[in-house]
Coordinates of C-alpha atoms in Angstrom, one line a residue:
X1325 CA -6.3 -35.2 76.1
X1326 CA -3.7 -33.5 78.2
X1327 CA -1.3 -30.8 76.6
X1328 CA 2.2 -31.9 77.4
X1329 CA 5.1 -29.3 77.9
X1330 CA 7.6 -31.8 76.8
X1331 CA 9.0 -31.4 73.1
X1332 CA 8.0 -34.2 71.0
X1333 CA 10.0 -33.7 68.1
X1334 CA 12.9 -31.4 66.5
X1335 CA 12.0 -28.5 64.6
X1336 CA 15.0 -27.7 62.1
X1337 CA 13.5 -25.0 60.6
X1338 CA 11.9 -23.4 63.9
X1339 CA 10.4 -20.0 63.3
X1340 CA 8.8 -18.1 66.3
X1341 CA 5.6 -16.5 65.7
X1342 CA 5.0 -15.3 69.4
X1343 CA 2.9 -11.9 69.5
X1344 CA 4.7 -9.3 71.8
X1345 CA 1.2 -8.6 73.5
X1346 CA -0.2 -10.2 76.4
X1347 CA -3.0 -12.8 76.1
X1348 CA -5.4 -10.1 77.6
X1349 CA -4.3 -7.5 75.1
X1350 CA -4.7 -10.1 72.1
X1351 CA -7.9 -11.6 73.1
X1352 CA -6.5 -15.2 73.2
X1353 CA -6.1 -17.4 76.1
X1354 CA -2.8 -18.3 77.7
X1355 CA -2.9 -21.8 76.2
X1356 CA -3.3 -20.3 72.6
X1357 CA -0.4 -18.2 72.9
X1358 CA 1.7 -20.9 74.2
X1359 CA 0.9 -23.1 71.5
X1360 CA 1.2 -20.4 68.9
X1361 CA 5.0 -20.1 70.2
X1362 CA 5.3 -23.8 69.6
X1363 CA 4.0 -23.4 66.1
X1364 CA 6.7 -23.9 63.6
X1365 CA 7.5 -24.4 59.9
X1366 CA 8.6 -28.3 59.4
X1367 CA 9.8 -30.4 56.4
X1368 CA 7.8 -33.4 55.6
X1369 CA 10.9 -35.5 56.2
X1370 CA 10.6 -34.6 59.9
X1371 CA 7.0 -35.5 60.1
X1372 CA 7.1 -38.9 58.4
X1373 CA 7.6 -41.0 61.5
X1374 CA 4.6 -39.4 63.3
X1375 CA 2.4 -40.2 60.0
X1376 CA 3.9 -43.9 60.2
X1377 CA 2.7 -44.0 63.9
X1378 CA -0.7 -42.5 62.9
X1379 CA -0.1 -39.7 65.0
X1380 CA -0.5 -37.0 62.3
X1381 CA -3.7 -35.0 61.9
X1382 CA -4.1 -32.9 59.0
X1383 CA -5.9 -29.5 59.5
X1384 CA -7.8 -27.8 56.6
X1385 CA -6.4 -24.5 55.4
X1386 CA -9.5 -22.7 56.3
X1387 CA -9.0 -23.4 59.9
X1388 CA -6.7 -21.7 62.6
X1389 CA -4.2 -24.5 63.4
X1390 CA -3.6 -23.3 66.7
X1391 CA -7.5 -23.0 67.4
X1392 CA -7.5 -26.7 66.4
X1393 CA -4.6 -27.5 68.8
X1394 CA -6.3 -25.7 71.7
X1395 CA -9.7 -27.6 71.0
X1396 CA -7.7 -31.0 70.9
X1397 CA -5.9 -29.9 74.2
X1398 CA -9.2 -28.5 76.1
X1399 CA -10.6 -32.0 75.0
X1400 CA -13.4 -30.2 73.3
X1401 CA -14.9 -33.3 71.9
X1402 CA -17.9 -31.5 70.1
X1403 CA -15.7 -29.0 68.3
X1404 CA -13.1 -31.7 67.4
X1405 CA -16.0 -34.3 66.4
X1406 CA -17.6 -31.5 64.0
X1407 CA -14.4 -31.0 62.1
X1408 CA -13.5 -34.7 61.9
X1409 CA -17.2 -35.4 60.5
X1410 CA -16.7 -32.6 57.9
X1411 CA -13.2 -33.7 56.9
X1412 CA -11.8 -30.2 58.1
X1413 CA -9.5 -32.4 60.5
X1414 CA -8.4 -35.8 59.8
X1415 CA -5.6 -38.3 60.0
X1416 CA -3.3 -37.8 57.4
X1417 CA -4.0 -40.2 54.5
X1418 CA -1.4 -42.2 52.4
X1419 CA -2.4 -40.2 49.6
X1420 CA -1.6 -37.0 51.4
X1421 CA 1.6 -38.3 52.7
X1422 CA 2.6 -39.2 49.2
X1423 CA 1.7 -35.7 47.9
X1424 CA 3.7 -33.9 50.4
X1425 CA 6.7 -36.1 50.2
X1426 CA 6.5 -35.5 46.3
X1427 CA 5.9 -31.8 46.4
X1428 CA 7.6 -30.7 49.6
X1429 CA 5.1 -28.1 50.5
X1430 CA 5.4 -25.4 53.3
X1431 CA 4.3 -27.2 56.2
X1432 CA 3.5 -25.8 59.7
X1433 CA 2.9 -28.0 62.8
X1434 CA 2.3 -28.2 66.7
X1435 CA 2.3 -30.9 69.1
X1436 CA -0.8 -31.7 71.3
X1437 CA 0.3 -34.8 72.8
X1438 CA -0.2 -37.4 71.5
X1439 CA -1.0 -35.7 68.3
X1440 CA 1.0 -33.8 65.9
X1441 CA -1.2 -31.1 64.0
X1442 CA -0.1 -30.2 60.6
X1443 CA -1.2 -27.6 58.0
X1444 CA -0.3 -26.9 54.5
X1445 CA 0.2 -23.3 53.9
X1446 CA 1.1 -21.1 51.0

């Protein structure tokens, strides 16, 4: 999969989480830092259309959301397949979507075209 610089959706509750260190200082790749800067808190109502199109991936709380996004962007099929087979990453189910709609939890998302990776926090 190819990472796209083009914004894919509006983030009304945008919160930057960009570290003020260089990639070398942080131990993270430039791609990791770029995706970290594009990760934001978002309301479920803004994600519903991506769920409806089957483009929403739920990332388990135990995983680093940005690390998952990097693996997808870099087409690390072995790692992504492992997460998928373990259920740590999955297409968002109808039950999860209904739960999120009812509870309106704190969700964070990052786009790795064509996917939107989302994680519940808090």
